[in-house]
C-alpha cells in the first residue's frame, strides 16, 4: 500500500472517529440534560446509552469534554447534570409511602411551593433528608413544580427501625425497613455472639445507605421484640417515626412544681365562672379533657354559649423546659389504647384536664347569639370553672334519647337546638359536612386486639364540633381584627384538575356537576348522594382530592369550612399551636417569622403522627384478621370496591375499614377489560362488571404482619354484580346495592 493510500485511510478513520465522537457527544449531552435524568455512575450511563465495549475510551473522552464544558460534574462518584444556581433549591424531603415525595424549600422567598419528586428521581433519599433539588420549571402541575434530587446534603436520621426477614451468612441478616420501602433491601450486621430470628423488630445504625442497585447496610443497635408480640407495636412505631417518648427530667420536675390543685391566689385573679353549669363530652377512653361547654337561653330567646378551654399557657410559659419539649413534640399522638402526650401526665391528665367537681383554670370564650344564630356579643376572659359532669359521647346520647336520666338533660337538649342553628348557618355559607363514622380498635393491656367499636358521628359529636368551630373562628377573627399575627389553620382551594376529575367520577355515578363546581353544587350532590349506596365512596373520593389543611402565619382562609378566619384554639393540651394562640390572645404577641417556623413544624409533625397512628392501627387490624382466620379459616368478609384501575381493584373490608387490593389476574372468572370512560372493569365473555361502590365477598388467604399486607380470594358465589341495568333518579344502581357506610375519618384532630 502506498503512502498516499495509507494517509487517505488514516484520514477516513480520523473523520469517522470525529463523527462518532460528535454524535456520541450530542447524544450524551441530550441524555444528561433530559427531564428524567438522575445521577449515575460511568458504568450505569454507559449501559443506559447502549454503547459497545469498543467505545469505552471514546466515551471517557466525551465525559471529560462535558465536564470541562461545565455541562456535567462528578458528585460522590456519579455524573450529574450541572445546573444554574437559579434551577437548584435546597430543602427537606418528606417521602410518601408509595415512594414519591415533596421537598419543602429552605428559602420560601425563592420558591413558595413544595417541589414534587417522582419516585424514580429521589436518588435513594429518605424521609427527613436535607437535599439539593434540580427544579424543572417546565413541568408544573397541581402538585407543584417537579424536580429531581441531585445531592443528599445531610441525612435526616442515623438509625432505622426494621424487621428481620431472613438470615444471611456470617452473622448478617436481611431486614425490611418500612421507611425505605419494599424495593430496598437492608443487610444487617451483628457483633460476634449476637443472633436474630426472622420477625425480630430491631433498630439499626446505618453504615451505608446504598442505592437502587446496592442494598443498605447497617449494624444492629438494639432489639425491640418480635413481630408476634403485640405489646411491641407502639414502641416500634415510635422508633420508626422518631417520636419522643420519655420526657426530660427537668420538664417533669417543672410540671410537678405546680402541685395537684389550683391555688386560691390564682383564682382571685380571674373571672369566677364556677357558678356556671358546664360539663365535658369526650370519648370513652379520654383522660385529657381540654374543653368544657355551657349554654343558657334568656327570656328574649338569645343563646349564651360558653366554650371553656384549659389554660395551659398558665402552666407552660414561653421558653420554659415544658415549652421547649412541647414545641419539639408539637402534638399528642393517639395509638389504639395509648396516648403519647405532648405534655407530661402531671399536666395533661391532671391539672390541665377539666375533671368534674374540681377547680380548673380556663380561657373562656363567652358568646351571645340571637334566635337566628347571629353573634351579637362576645367576651374572651381568663377564668376559673368547676365542671359539673364528665359525659362520654355515648352517655350524652343516651340522655338525649331518654334512655338515661340526668339533671343536665335540659341543657343537652338546648345544645342540640343551638347546634342545629349553627349547622344551618354553616350550610348557608357553603360548608360541606359528611359526618363519617370512625372505627376504633379495642386492645387489652398487652396490646392484643379484642374487637372494634364503631363510633357514629351522632348529634353529641356534632354539637361539640359546632361549638368548637365557632370558638376557633371567633378567636381567629378577633386577633386578626386587632392586627395580631397568629398561626391560622388554613385549607387552600382544590386544584382545578382535581375538581374536573371528581366531576367526571360523579357523572359516572349518574350525578351532574359542572367541570368547576361551586360549593352549592357540591352540597346538592352530597344531599342526594348520601341517600344512595355510593354516597360514602363519593365523599371519601372528594376528600382525597382536597388539599391538606395546615398551619400558616398567612391567612388564606379555610376552604372546607368556608371561613375567612380560622385557627386552632380549643385543644392546647394536645396541640402546640393552640397553646401559642392562647398566649397571643392574652397579651403575648409573637413575631410573624417565628410563627411561620412554628406553623411549619407543627404541620409536618401532624403528618408524621398521623402516619405513626395509621401504621399501628393497620397492624392491629391485621392481627385481628389473623385471629379470626384461626377461629374460622373459611370466614367470609363483605367488602366495597373503593377504586378501579386498569390493573385491578382496591376494596375496603367493611367490618374493619381495611383497604386491600386484587390484581386483575386474580379475577379468575373471566378476562377483564378496563373502560376508562366508565371507570369499570368488564368481563369480555360474561359482561360482569366491577365498579367503585359495589359490594363483593372475599375470604382471607394470608396476612403479612411485616409488610402490613393482606391477601384475599374473591368468592365467585357472591361475586361482582351483573352489568348495569340503569339508574334511578338518585343515581342508585338498580340491582344489588352496597351497604357500606364506613370511613377512615377520625375526629381526634377537629378540622
XYZ file of C-alpha atoms in Angstrom, residues 375-682:
308
model
C -73.451 36.666 67.001
C -74.459 39.845 68.862
C -71.796 39.970 71.597
C -68.758 38.120 72.908
C -66.024 38.223 75.536
C -62.736 36.325 75.946
C -61.505 36.028 79.516
C -59.115 34.078 81.698
C -61.384 32.270 84.122
C -61.848 29.508 86.662
C -64.571 26.863 86.274
C -65.783 23.746 88.061
C -67.111 21.190 85.599
C -70.352 19.618 86.817
C -70.120 16.380 84.842
C -67.822 14.288 82.643
C -70.035 12.893 79.856
C -68.940 10.338 77.327
C -70.497 10.731 73.870
C -72.479 7.526 74.395
C -73.752 8.641 77.784
C -74.846 12.055 76.489
C -76.628 10.373 73.557
C -78.431 8.033 75.957
C -79.678 11.073 77.905
C -80.892 12.768 74.720
C -82.648 9.568 73.638
C -84.415 9.321 77.007
C -82.642 6.078 77.883
C -80.827 7.629 80.829
C -81.878 10.289 83.312
C -79.716 13.331 84.058
C -80.189 16.744 85.653
C -78.316 18.079 82.602
C -80.884 16.741 80.108
C -82.492 20.182 79.530
C -79.075 21.712 78.780
C -78.202 18.884 76.392
C -81.485 19.359 74.533
C -80.849 23.111 74.369
C -77.417 22.347 72.939
C -78.934 20.263 70.146
C -81.204 23.223 69.378
C -78.233 25.592 69.215
C -76.255 23.054 67.175
C -78.992 22.897 64.522
C -78.919 26.688 64.173
C -75.126 26.780 63.757
C -75.206 23.862 61.297
C -77.768 25.711 59.190
C -75.575 28.820 59.189
C -72.587 26.736 58.138
C -74.557 25.139 55.310
C -75.718 28.547 54.090
C -72.149 29.760 53.702
C -71.226 26.694 51.615
C -69.520 24.327 54.039
C -69.852 20.616 53.182
C -70.320 18.214 56.094
C -70.050 14.442 55.739
C -70.297 13.214 59.339
C -68.478 9.990 58.542
C -68.149 7.418 61.336
C -64.922 6.148 62.857
C -63.763 2.627 63.617
C -61.848 2.254 66.893
C -59.689 -0.808 67.501
C -60.081 -2.103 71.055
C -56.975 -3.606 72.667
C -56.201 -5.154 76.039
C -53.366 -4.155 78.379
C -50.894 -6.235 76.324
C -51.834 -4.604 73.044
C -53.780 -7.627 71.792
C -56.777 -6.501 69.698
C -60.039 -7.678 71.232
C -62.554 -6.184 68.823
C -63.802 -2.953 67.309
C -66.064 -0.085 68.271
C -67.936 1.689 65.506
C -68.252 5.356 66.548
C -71.133 7.033 64.747
C -70.926 10.801 64.224
C -74.156 11.453 66.079
C -75.642 14.666 67.470
C -73.382 14.657 70.552
C -70.280 14.727 68.351
C -71.892 17.333 66.119
C -72.764 19.775 68.885
C -69.263 19.665 70.386
C -67.835 20.109 66.884
C -70.043 23.114 66.094
C -69.262 24.872 69.378
C -65.508 24.328 68.977
C -65.600 25.533 65.352
C -67.388 28.701 66.393
C -64.858 29.417 69.179
C -61.915 28.809 66.829
C -63.416 31.044 64.166
C -64.168 33.855 66.622
C -60.691 33.825 68.177
C -59.059 33.981 64.725
C -61.337 36.862 63.670
C -60.788 38.700 66.974
C -56.979 38.508 66.782
C -56.947 39.459 63.093
C -59.128 42.463 63.847
C -56.595 43.533 66.489
C -53.813 43.307 63.892
C -52.016 40.495 65.711
C -50.054 37.768 63.944
C -51.128 34.200 64.697
C -50.959 30.621 63.482
C -54.001 30.134 61.247
C -55.451 26.786 60.316
C -55.724 27.117 56.545
C -57.171 24.980 53.773
C -56.457 26.014 50.200
C -58.953 25.643 47.369
C -58.700 22.338 45.470
C -56.914 22.315 42.137
C -58.981 22.744 39.002
C -57.567 19.461 37.714
C -58.758 17.549 40.785
C -62.223 19.088 40.669
C -62.591 18.181 36.990
C -61.514 14.650 37.895
C -64.130 14.452 40.658
C -66.834 15.844 38.352
C -66.142 13.056 35.857
C -66.307 10.479 38.657
C -69.624 11.855 39.919
C -71.023 11.794 36.383
C -70.042 8.123 36.089
C -72.424 7.519 39.017
C -75.244 9.449 37.385
C -74.813 12.822 39.109
C -74.336 16.090 37.279
C -71.586 18.547 38.168
C -70.001 21.323 36.161
C -66.261 20.966 35.494
C -65.522 23.580 38.143
C -68.404 23.044 40.583
C -69.404 25.620 43.178
C -69.788 24.685 46.839
C -73.571 24.839 46.361
C -73.316 22.231 43.604
C -71.151 20.040 45.836
C -73.660 20.374 48.679
C -76.548 19.433 46.382
C -74.597 16.433 45.095
C -73.987 15.059 48.576
C -77.531 15.811 49.741
C -78.580 13.339 47.058
C -75.591 11.000 47.047
C -75.614 10.251 50.785
C -79.048 8.672 50.278
C -77.526 6.126 47.884
C -75.100 3.238 48.482
C -72.383 5.263 46.745
C -72.505 8.375 48.916
C -69.792 7.298 51.323
C -67.480 6.327 48.479
C -68.014 9.656 46.711
C -67.419 11.521 49.986
C -64.109 9.711 50.504
C -63.141 10.352 46.878
C -63.952 14.048 47.268
C -61.867 14.345 50.458
C -58.916 12.618 48.774
C -58.940 15.279 46.075
C -58.784 18.113 48.576
C -55.546 19.761 49.591
C -54.351 19.075 53.118
C -55.254 21.527 55.851
C -52.178 23.001 57.522
C -50.925 25.782 59.782
C -49.637 29.081 58.444
C -48.904 32.606 59.588
C -50.514 33.792 56.326
C -54.297 33.712 56.268
C -55.653 32.205 53.049
C -58.906 31.059 54.651
C -60.349 27.597 55.154
C -61.987 26.189 52.019
C -63.557 23.142 53.671
C -65.298 25.215 56.341
C -65.969 28.177 54.017
C -64.399 30.531 56.550
C -62.208 33.583 56.030
C -60.735 33.360 59.539
C -59.968 30.143 61.357
C -57.372 28.925 63.863
C -56.911 26.160 66.424
C -57.562 27.327 69.978
C -59.602 24.589 71.655
C -57.027 21.830 72.341
C -53.875 23.283 73.966
C -53.220 20.082 75.937
C -52.519 18.166 72.738
C -51.622 20.814 70.098
C -48.804 23.326 70.432
C -50.333 25.838 68.008
C -53.370 26.151 70.279
C -51.070 26.986 73.187
C -49.374 29.667 71.069
C -52.756 31.195 70.166
C -53.670 31.328 73.876
C -50.511 33.317 74.573
C -51.204 35.717 71.713
C -54.785 36.192 72.890
C -53.689 37.201 76.373
C -51.072 39.842 75.543
C -48.039 37.785 74.473
C -47.537 38.771 70.798
C -45.179 36.776 68.599
C -43.163 37.783 65.542
C -44.545 36.590 62.210
C -41.350 34.808 61.122
C -41.256 32.891 64.420
C -44.900 31.901 63.974
C -44.209 30.632 60.461
C -41.483 28.344 61.819
C -43.878 27.029 64.464
C -46.647 26.575 61.890
C -44.338 24.727 59.506
C -43.001 22.351 62.142
C -46.440 21.645 63.619
C -47.899 20.935 60.164
C -45.093 18.499 59.446
C -45.265 16.756 62.812
C -49.020 16.402 62.460
C -48.440 14.394 59.261
C -45.781 12.241 60.944
C -48.053 11.477 63.904
C -50.873 10.558 61.522
C -48.558 8.107 59.717
C -47.432 6.581 63.013
C -51.015 6.206 64.233
C -52.100 4.661 60.937
C -49.252 2.124 60.879
C -50.201 0.763 64.312
C -53.927 0.795 63.568
C -53.419 -1.199 60.353
C -51.198 -3.693 62.184
C -53.833 -4.185 64.904
C -56.482 -4.776 62.230
C -54.278 -7.383 60.569
C -53.685 -9.071 63.919
C -57.440 -9.209 64.439
C -57.879 -10.734 60.979
C -55.251 -13.356 61.758
C -57.044 -14.276 64.991
C -60.356 -14.560 63.158
C -58.826 -16.793 60.489
C -57.522 -19.187 63.149
C -61.018 -19.390 64.635
C -62.703 -19.838 61.249
C -60.447 -20.301 58.187
C -63.417 -20.119 55.801
C -64.952 -16.963 57.204
C -66.427 -14.635 54.564
C -65.968 -10.868 54.598
C -68.076 -8.222 52.935
C -66.111 -5.537 51.111
C -66.809 -2.483 48.994
C -64.777 -1.617 45.928
C -63.160 1.781 46.503
C -61.144 2.219 43.302
C -60.967 0.540 39.920
C -57.777 0.665 37.871
C -56.700 -0.989 34.646
C -54.510 -3.367 36.666
C -57.023 -4.376 39.349
C -59.419 -3.284 42.073
C -58.958 -1.749 45.504
C -61.537 -2.620 48.120
C -62.302 -1.992 51.772
C -63.284 -4.701 54.241
C -66.422 -3.211 55.794
C -66.023 -4.830 59.204
C -62.533 -3.377 59.722
C -62.404 -0.479 57.253
C -59.203 -2.065 55.952
C -58.160 -1.442 52.354
C -56.560 -4.136 50.227
C -56.128 -4.985 46.561
C -56.777 -7.670 43.939
C -54.771 -7.805 40.731
C -56.787 -8.203 37.545
C -55.245 -11.673 37.104
C -56.934 -12.727 40.358
C -60.389 -12.039 38.883
C -60.394 -15.583 37.572
C -63.934 -15.903 36.236
C -63.223 -14.001 33.013
C -60.800 -11.825 31.078
C -61.472 -8.260 32.224
C -61.056 -5.126 30.123
C -60.771 -1.644 31.613
C -63.211 1.008 30.406
C -61.582 4.386 31.059
C -64.733 6.425 30.415
C -66.917 4.378 32.771
C -64.051 3.627 35.216
C -65.004 -0.059 35.314
C -63.532 -3.489 34.630
C -65.824 -5.524 32.373
